[in-house]
mmCIF file of C-alpha atoms in Angstrom:
data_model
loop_
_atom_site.group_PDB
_atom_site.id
_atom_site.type_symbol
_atom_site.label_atom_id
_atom_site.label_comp_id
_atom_site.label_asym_id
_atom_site.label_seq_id
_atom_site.Cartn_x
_atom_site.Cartn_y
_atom_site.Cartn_z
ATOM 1 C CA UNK A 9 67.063 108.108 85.394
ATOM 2 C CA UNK A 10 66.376 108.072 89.042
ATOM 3 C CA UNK A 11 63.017 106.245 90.305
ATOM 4 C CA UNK A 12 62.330 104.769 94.061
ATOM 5 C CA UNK A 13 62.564 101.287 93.990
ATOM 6 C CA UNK A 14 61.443 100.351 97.845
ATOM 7 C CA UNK A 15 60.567 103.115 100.155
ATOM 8 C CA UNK A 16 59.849 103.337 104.328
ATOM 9 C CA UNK A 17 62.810 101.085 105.409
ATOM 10 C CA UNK A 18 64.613 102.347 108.364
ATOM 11 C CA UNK A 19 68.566 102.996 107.874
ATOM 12 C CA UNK A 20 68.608 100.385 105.355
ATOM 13 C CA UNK A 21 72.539 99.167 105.844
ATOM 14 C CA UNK A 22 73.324 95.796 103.295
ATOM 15 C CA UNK A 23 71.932 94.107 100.421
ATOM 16 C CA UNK A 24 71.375 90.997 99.746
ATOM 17 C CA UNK A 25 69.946 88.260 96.918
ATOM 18 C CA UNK A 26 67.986 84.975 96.891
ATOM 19 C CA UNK A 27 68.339 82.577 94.231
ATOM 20 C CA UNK A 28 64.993 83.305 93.051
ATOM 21 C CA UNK A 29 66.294 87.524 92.988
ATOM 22 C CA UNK A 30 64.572 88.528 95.998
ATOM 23 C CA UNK A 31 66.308 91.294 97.648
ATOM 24 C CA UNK A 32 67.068 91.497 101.615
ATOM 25 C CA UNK A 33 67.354 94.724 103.187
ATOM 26 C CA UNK A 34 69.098 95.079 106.588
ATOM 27 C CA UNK A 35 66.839 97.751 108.837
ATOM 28 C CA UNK A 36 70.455 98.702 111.077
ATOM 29 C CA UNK A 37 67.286 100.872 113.139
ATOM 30 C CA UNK A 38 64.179 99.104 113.138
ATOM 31 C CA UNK A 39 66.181 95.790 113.665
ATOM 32 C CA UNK A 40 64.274 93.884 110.935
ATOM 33 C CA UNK A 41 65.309 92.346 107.709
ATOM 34 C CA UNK A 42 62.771 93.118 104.608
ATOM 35 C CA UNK A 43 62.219 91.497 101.293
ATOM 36 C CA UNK A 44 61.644 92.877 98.597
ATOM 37 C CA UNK A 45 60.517 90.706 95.458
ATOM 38 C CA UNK A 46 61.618 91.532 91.790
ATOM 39 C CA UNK A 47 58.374 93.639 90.651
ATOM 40 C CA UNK A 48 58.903 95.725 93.984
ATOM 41 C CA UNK A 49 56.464 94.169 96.317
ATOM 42 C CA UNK A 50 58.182 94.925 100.640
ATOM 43 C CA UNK A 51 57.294 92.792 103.317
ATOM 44 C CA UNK A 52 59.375 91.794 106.915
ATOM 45 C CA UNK A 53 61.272 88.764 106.552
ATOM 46 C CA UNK A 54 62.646 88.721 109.853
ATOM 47 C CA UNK A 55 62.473 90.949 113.155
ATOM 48 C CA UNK A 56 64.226 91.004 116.753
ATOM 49 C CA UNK A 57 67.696 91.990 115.557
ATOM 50 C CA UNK A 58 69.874 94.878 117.061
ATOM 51 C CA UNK A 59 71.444 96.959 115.049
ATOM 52 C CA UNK A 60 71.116 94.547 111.716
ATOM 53 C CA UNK A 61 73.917 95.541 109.413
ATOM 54 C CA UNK A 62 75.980 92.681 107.578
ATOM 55 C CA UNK A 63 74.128 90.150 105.246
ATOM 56 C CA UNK A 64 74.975 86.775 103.272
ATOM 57 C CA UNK A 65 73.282 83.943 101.748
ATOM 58 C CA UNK A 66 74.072 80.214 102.077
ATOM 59 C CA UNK A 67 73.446 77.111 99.080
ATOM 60 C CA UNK A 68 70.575 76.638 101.723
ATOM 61 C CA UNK A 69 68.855 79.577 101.885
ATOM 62 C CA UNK A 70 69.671 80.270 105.148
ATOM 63 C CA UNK A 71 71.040 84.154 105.939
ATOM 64 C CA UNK A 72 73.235 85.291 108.382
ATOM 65 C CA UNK A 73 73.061 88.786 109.885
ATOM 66 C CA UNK A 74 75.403 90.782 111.858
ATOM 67 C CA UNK A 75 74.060 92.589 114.965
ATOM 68 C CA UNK A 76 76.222 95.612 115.324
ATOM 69 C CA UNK A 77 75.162 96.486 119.032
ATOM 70 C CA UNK A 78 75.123 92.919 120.490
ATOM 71 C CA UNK A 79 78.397 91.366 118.610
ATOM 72 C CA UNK A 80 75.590 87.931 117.582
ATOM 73 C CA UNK A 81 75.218 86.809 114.169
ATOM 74 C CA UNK A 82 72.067 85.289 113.841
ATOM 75 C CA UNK A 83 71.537 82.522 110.936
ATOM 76 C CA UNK A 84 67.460 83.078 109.366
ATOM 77 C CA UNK A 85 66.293 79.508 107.938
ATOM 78 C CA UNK A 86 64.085 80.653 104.687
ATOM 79 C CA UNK A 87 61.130 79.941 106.512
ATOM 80 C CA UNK A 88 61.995 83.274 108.330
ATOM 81 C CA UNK A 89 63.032 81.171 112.009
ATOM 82 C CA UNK A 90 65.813 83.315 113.614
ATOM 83 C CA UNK A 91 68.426 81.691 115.755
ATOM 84 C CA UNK A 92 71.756 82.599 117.321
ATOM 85 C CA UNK A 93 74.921 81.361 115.167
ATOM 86 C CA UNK A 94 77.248 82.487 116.794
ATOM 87 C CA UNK A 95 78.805 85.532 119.482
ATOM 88 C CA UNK A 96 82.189 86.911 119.335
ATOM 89 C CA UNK A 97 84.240 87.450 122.091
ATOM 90 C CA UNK A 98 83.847 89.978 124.552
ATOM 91 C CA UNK A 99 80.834 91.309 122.300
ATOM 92 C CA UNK A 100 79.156 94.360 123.935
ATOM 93 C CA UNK A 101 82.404 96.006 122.810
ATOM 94 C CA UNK A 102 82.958 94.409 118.912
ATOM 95 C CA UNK A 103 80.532 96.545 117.091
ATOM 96 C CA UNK A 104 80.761 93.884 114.500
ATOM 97 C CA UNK A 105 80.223 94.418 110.920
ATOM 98 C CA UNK A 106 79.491 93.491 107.471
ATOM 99 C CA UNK A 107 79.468 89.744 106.355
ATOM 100 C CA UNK A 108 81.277 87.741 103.662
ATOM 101 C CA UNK A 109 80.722 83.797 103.204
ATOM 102 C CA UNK A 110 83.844 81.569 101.163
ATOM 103 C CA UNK A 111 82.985 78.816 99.641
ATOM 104 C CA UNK A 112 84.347 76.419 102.546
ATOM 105 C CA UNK A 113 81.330 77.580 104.288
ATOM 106 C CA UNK A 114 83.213 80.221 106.758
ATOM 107 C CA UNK A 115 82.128 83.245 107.468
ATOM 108 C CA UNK A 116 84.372 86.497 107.838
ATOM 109 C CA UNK A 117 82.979 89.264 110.134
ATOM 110 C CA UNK A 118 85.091 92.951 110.785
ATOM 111 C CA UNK A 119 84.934 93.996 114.693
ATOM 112 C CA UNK A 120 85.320 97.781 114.230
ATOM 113 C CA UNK A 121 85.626 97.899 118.249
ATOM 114 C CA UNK A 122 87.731 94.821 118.170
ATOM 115 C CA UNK A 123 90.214 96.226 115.656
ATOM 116 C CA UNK A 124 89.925 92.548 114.500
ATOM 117 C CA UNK A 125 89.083 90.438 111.627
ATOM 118 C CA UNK A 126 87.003 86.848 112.739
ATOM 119 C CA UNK A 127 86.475 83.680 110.948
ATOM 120 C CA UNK A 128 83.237 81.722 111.443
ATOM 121 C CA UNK A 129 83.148 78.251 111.033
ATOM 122 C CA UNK A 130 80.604 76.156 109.579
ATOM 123 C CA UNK A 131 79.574 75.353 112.976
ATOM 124 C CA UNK A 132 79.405 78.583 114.255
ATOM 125 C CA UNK A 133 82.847 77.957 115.815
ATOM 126 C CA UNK A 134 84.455 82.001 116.262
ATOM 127 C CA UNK A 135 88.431 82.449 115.959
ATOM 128 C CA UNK A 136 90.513 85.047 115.659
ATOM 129 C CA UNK A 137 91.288 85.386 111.324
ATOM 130 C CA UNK A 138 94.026 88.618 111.726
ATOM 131 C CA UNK A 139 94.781 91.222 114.586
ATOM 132 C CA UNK A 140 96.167 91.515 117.722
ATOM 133 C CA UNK A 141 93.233 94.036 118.768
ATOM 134 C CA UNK A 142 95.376 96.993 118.941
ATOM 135 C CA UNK A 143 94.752 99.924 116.796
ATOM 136 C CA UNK A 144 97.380 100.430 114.082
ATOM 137 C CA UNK A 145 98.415 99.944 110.342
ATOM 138 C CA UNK A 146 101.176 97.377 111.425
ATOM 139 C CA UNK A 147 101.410 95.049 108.294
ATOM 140 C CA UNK A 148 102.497 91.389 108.667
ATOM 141 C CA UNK A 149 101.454 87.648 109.227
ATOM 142 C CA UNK A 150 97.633 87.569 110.412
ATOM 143 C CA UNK A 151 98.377 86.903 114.166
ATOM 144 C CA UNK A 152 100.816 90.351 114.067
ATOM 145 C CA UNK A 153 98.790 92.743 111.855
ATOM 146 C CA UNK A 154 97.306 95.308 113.254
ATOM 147 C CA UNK A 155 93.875 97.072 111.794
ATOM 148 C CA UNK A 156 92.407 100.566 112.418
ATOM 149 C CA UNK A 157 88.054 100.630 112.619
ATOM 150 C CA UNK A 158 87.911 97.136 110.507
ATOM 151 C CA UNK A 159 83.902 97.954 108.937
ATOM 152 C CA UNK A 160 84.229 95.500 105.614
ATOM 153 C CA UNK A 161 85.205 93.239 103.855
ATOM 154 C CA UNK A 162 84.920 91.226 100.366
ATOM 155 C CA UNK A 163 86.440 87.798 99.193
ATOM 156 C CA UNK A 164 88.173 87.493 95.989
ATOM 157 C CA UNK A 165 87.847 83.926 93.965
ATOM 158 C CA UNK A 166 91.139 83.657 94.523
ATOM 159 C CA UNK A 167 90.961 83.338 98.300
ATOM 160 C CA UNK A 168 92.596 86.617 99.276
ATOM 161 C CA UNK A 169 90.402 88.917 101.904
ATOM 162 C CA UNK A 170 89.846 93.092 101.194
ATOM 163 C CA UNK A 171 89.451 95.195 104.182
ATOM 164 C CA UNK A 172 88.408 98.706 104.498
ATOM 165 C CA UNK A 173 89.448 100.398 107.295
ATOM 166 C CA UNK A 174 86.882 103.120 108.447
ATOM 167 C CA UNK A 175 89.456 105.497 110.715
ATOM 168 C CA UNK A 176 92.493 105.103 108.384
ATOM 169 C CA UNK A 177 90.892 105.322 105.118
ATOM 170 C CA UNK A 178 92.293 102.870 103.451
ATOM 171 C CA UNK A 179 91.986 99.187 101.945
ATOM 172 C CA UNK A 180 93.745 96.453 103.507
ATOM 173 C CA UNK A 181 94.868 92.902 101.634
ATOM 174 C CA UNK A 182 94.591 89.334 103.507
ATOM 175 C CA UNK A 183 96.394 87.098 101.416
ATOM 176 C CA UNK A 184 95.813 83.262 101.343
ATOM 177 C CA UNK A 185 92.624 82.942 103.497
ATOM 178 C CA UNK A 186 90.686 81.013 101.683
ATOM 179 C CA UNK A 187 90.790 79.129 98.364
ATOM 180 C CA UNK A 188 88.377 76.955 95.933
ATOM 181 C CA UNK A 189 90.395 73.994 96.509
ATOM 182 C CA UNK A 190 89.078 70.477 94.581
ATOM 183 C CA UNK A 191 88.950 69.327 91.022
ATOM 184 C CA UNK A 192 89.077 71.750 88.489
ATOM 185 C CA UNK A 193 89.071 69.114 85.588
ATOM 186 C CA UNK A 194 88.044 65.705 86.557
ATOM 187 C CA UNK A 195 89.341 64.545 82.936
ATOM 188 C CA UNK A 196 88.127 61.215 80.857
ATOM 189 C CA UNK A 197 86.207 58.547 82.764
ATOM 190 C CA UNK A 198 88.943 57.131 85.570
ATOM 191 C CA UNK A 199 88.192 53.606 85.437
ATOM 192 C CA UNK A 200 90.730 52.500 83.666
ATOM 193 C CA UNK A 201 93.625 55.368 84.260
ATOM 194 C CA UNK A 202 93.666 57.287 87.312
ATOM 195 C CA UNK A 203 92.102 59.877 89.962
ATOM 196 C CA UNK A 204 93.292 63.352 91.236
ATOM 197 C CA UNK A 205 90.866 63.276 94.211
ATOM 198 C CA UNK A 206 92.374 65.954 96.161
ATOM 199 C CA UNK A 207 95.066 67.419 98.202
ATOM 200 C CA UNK A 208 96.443 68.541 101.496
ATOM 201 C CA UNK A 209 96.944 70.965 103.095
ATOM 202 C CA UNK A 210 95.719 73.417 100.837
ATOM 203 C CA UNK A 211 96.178 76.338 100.815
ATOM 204 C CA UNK A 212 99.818 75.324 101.474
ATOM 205 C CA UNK A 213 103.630 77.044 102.274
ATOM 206 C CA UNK A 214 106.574 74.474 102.183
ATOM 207 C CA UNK A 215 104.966 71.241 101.001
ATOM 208 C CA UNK A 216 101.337 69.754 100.058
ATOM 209 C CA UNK A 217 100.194 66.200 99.408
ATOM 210 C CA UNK A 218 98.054 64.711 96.316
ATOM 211 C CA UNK A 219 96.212 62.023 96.913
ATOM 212 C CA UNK A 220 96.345 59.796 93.252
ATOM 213 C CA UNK A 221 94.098 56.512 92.928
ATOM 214 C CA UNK A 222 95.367 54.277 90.059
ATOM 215 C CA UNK A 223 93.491 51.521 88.644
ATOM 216 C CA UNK A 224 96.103 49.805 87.300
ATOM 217 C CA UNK A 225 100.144 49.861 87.855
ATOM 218 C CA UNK A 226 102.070 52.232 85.127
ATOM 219 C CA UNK A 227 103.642 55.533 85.671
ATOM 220 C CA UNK A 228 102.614 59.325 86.256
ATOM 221 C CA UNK A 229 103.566 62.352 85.834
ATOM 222 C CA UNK A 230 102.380 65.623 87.874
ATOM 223 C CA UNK A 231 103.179 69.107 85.948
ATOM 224 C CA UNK A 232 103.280 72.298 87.981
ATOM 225 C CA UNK A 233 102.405 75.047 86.466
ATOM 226 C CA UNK A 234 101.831 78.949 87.229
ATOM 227 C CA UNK A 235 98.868 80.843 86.907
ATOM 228 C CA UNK A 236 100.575 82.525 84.331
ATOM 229 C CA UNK A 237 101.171 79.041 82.547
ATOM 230 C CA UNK A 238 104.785 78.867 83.063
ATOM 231 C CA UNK A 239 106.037 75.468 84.130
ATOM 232 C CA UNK A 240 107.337 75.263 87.815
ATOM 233 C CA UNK A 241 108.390 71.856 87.822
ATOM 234 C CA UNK A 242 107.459 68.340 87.694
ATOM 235 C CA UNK A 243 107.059 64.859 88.917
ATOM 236 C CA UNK A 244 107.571 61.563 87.611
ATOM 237 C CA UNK A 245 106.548 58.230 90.046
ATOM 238 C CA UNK A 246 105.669 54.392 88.975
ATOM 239 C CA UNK A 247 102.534 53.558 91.009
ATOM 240 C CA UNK A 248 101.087 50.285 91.410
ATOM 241 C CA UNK A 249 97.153 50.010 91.601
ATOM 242 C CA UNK A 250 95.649 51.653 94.399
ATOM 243 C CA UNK A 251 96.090 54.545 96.253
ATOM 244 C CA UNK A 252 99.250 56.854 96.852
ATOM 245 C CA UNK A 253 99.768 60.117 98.641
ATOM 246 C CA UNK A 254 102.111 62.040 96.287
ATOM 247 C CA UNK A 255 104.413 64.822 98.276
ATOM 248 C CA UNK A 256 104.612 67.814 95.985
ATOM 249 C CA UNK A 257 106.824 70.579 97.158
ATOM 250 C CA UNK A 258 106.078 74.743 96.714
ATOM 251 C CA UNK A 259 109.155 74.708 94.074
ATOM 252 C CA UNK A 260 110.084 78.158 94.812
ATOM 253 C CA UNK A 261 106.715 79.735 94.604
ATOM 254 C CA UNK A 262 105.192 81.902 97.322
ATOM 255 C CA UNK A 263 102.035 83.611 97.946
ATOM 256 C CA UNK A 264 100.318 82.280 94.279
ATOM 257 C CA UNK A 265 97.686 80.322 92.799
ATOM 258 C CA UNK A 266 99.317 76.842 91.203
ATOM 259 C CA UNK A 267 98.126 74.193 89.221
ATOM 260 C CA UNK A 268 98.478 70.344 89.470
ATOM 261 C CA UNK A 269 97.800 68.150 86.281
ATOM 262 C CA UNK A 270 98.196 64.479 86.308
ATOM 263 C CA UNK A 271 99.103 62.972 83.349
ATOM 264 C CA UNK A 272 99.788 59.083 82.353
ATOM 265 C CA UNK A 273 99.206 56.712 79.477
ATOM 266 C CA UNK A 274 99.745 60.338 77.382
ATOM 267 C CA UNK A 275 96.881 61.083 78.809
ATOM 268 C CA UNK A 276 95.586 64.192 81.402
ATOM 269 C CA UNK A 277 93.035 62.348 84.265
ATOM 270 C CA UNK A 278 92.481 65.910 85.920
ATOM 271 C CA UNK A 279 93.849 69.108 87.364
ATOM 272 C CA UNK A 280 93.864 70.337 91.042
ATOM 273 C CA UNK A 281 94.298 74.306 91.608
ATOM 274 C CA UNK A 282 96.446 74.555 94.305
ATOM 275 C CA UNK A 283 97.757 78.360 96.621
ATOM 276 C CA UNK A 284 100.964 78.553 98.098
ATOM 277 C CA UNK A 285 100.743 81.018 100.761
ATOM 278 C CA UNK A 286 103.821 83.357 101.042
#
């Protein structure tokens, strides 16, 4: 069954939704933005762009689109006010391209021109994510790798980065760039046991730290596990009330997803999910 679901947009280039299912349309050559409600209805969100092409959505509402002819991404508040988030370097020459958002906040842009991946901050802070800004297929750590016509990209839950490469037809795998760190399971109510607030750094190579609150002095133990559920090892420490900073090492494992479970009193008070990068 083929029917026309929105029709007159102008080298429509990325999709995205609203939380209420409203879908975005980047215009790469009328340099607008449309919406386009669930029961079809087309309007212009936004206008001024140049060369719209990557989309993503914040918890806010706010959108961010990537100008492919001007190297800007500009953030949209939902009240459809455009402003300038941020510029790459040297951008008349990036011919940035699509968008994805992690859930630290960051944003992760391909420069085709660049031959480089960049990582937005929060704060519209740009740095360089992987590339040395020569063309190639050179694989390696992020600050070595080379990439050939970077175009986009996609986030996995676990943290790890796909990029296509338009000139070398191919897919390309950053591993370790970002990860849902936090509580998994916050466990029974802590008052009278203990915390697992959180650790650092995470993600993590050699060694990471967990930060344990105990209300009351007994002893802990910390399993490791694999994603696969195989135990990696363990700690055992006697805490007294208050707050500790528990040194966990990467116990052999490199470049995978890990789990932290605090257990005392026979009893598990939470699990952290941890990456070790390789």
């Amino acid at each position: 069954m083929k029917t026309d679901f929105a029709t007159g947009l102008n080298h429509p280039s990325a999709f995205a939704f609203d939380n209420e299912w409203n879908l975005y349309v980047s215009n790469y050559g009328g340099g607008t933005v449309s919406k386009i409600t669930p029961g079809g209805s087309e309007s212009v969100f936004a206008s001024g762009f140049s060369g719209p092409i990557g989309l993503v959505f914040d918890p806010d509402g706010n959108l961010y689109v990537s100008n492919y002819n001007t190297g800007i991404v500009n953030k949209v508040a939902p009240n459809g006010i455009v402003t300038v988030f941020a510029t790459v370097p040297n951008p008349s020459t990036s011919r940035i391209q699509y968008l994805a958002r992690g859930q630290s906040g960051n944003l992760y842009l391909p420069a085709y021109g660049h031959h480089k991946i960049y990582k937005i901050s929060p704060a519209g802070n740009v740095t360089v994510l992987a590339g040395t800004g020569v063309s190639g297929g050179k694989d390696g750590p992020a600050d070595s790798a080379q990439f050939n016509g970077p175009n986009s990209i996609a986030l996995t839950a676990e943290g790890n980065l796909f990029v296509s490469e338009y000139n070398a037809n191919r897919i390309r795998l950053i591993t370790g760039v970002e990860f849902p760190v936090g509580i998994i399971d916050r466990g029974p109510s802590p008052s009278s046991g203990c915390i697992l607030e959180k650790n650092f750094p995470n993600p993590f190579r050699d060694r990471t730290y967990l930060f344990v609150r105990a209300f009351r002095p007994g002893s802990i133990l910390i399993q490791i596990t694999t994603s696969r559920g195989d135990a990696a090892g363990c700690i055992e420490r006697s805490v007294s009330e208050g707050d500790h900073l528990i040194p966990v090492d990467n116990f052999g494992l490199s470049g995978e997803i890990c789990y932290a479970t605090l257990w005392s009193e026979g009893r598990c008070w939470g699990t952290l999910r941890l990456l070790v990068r390789p």
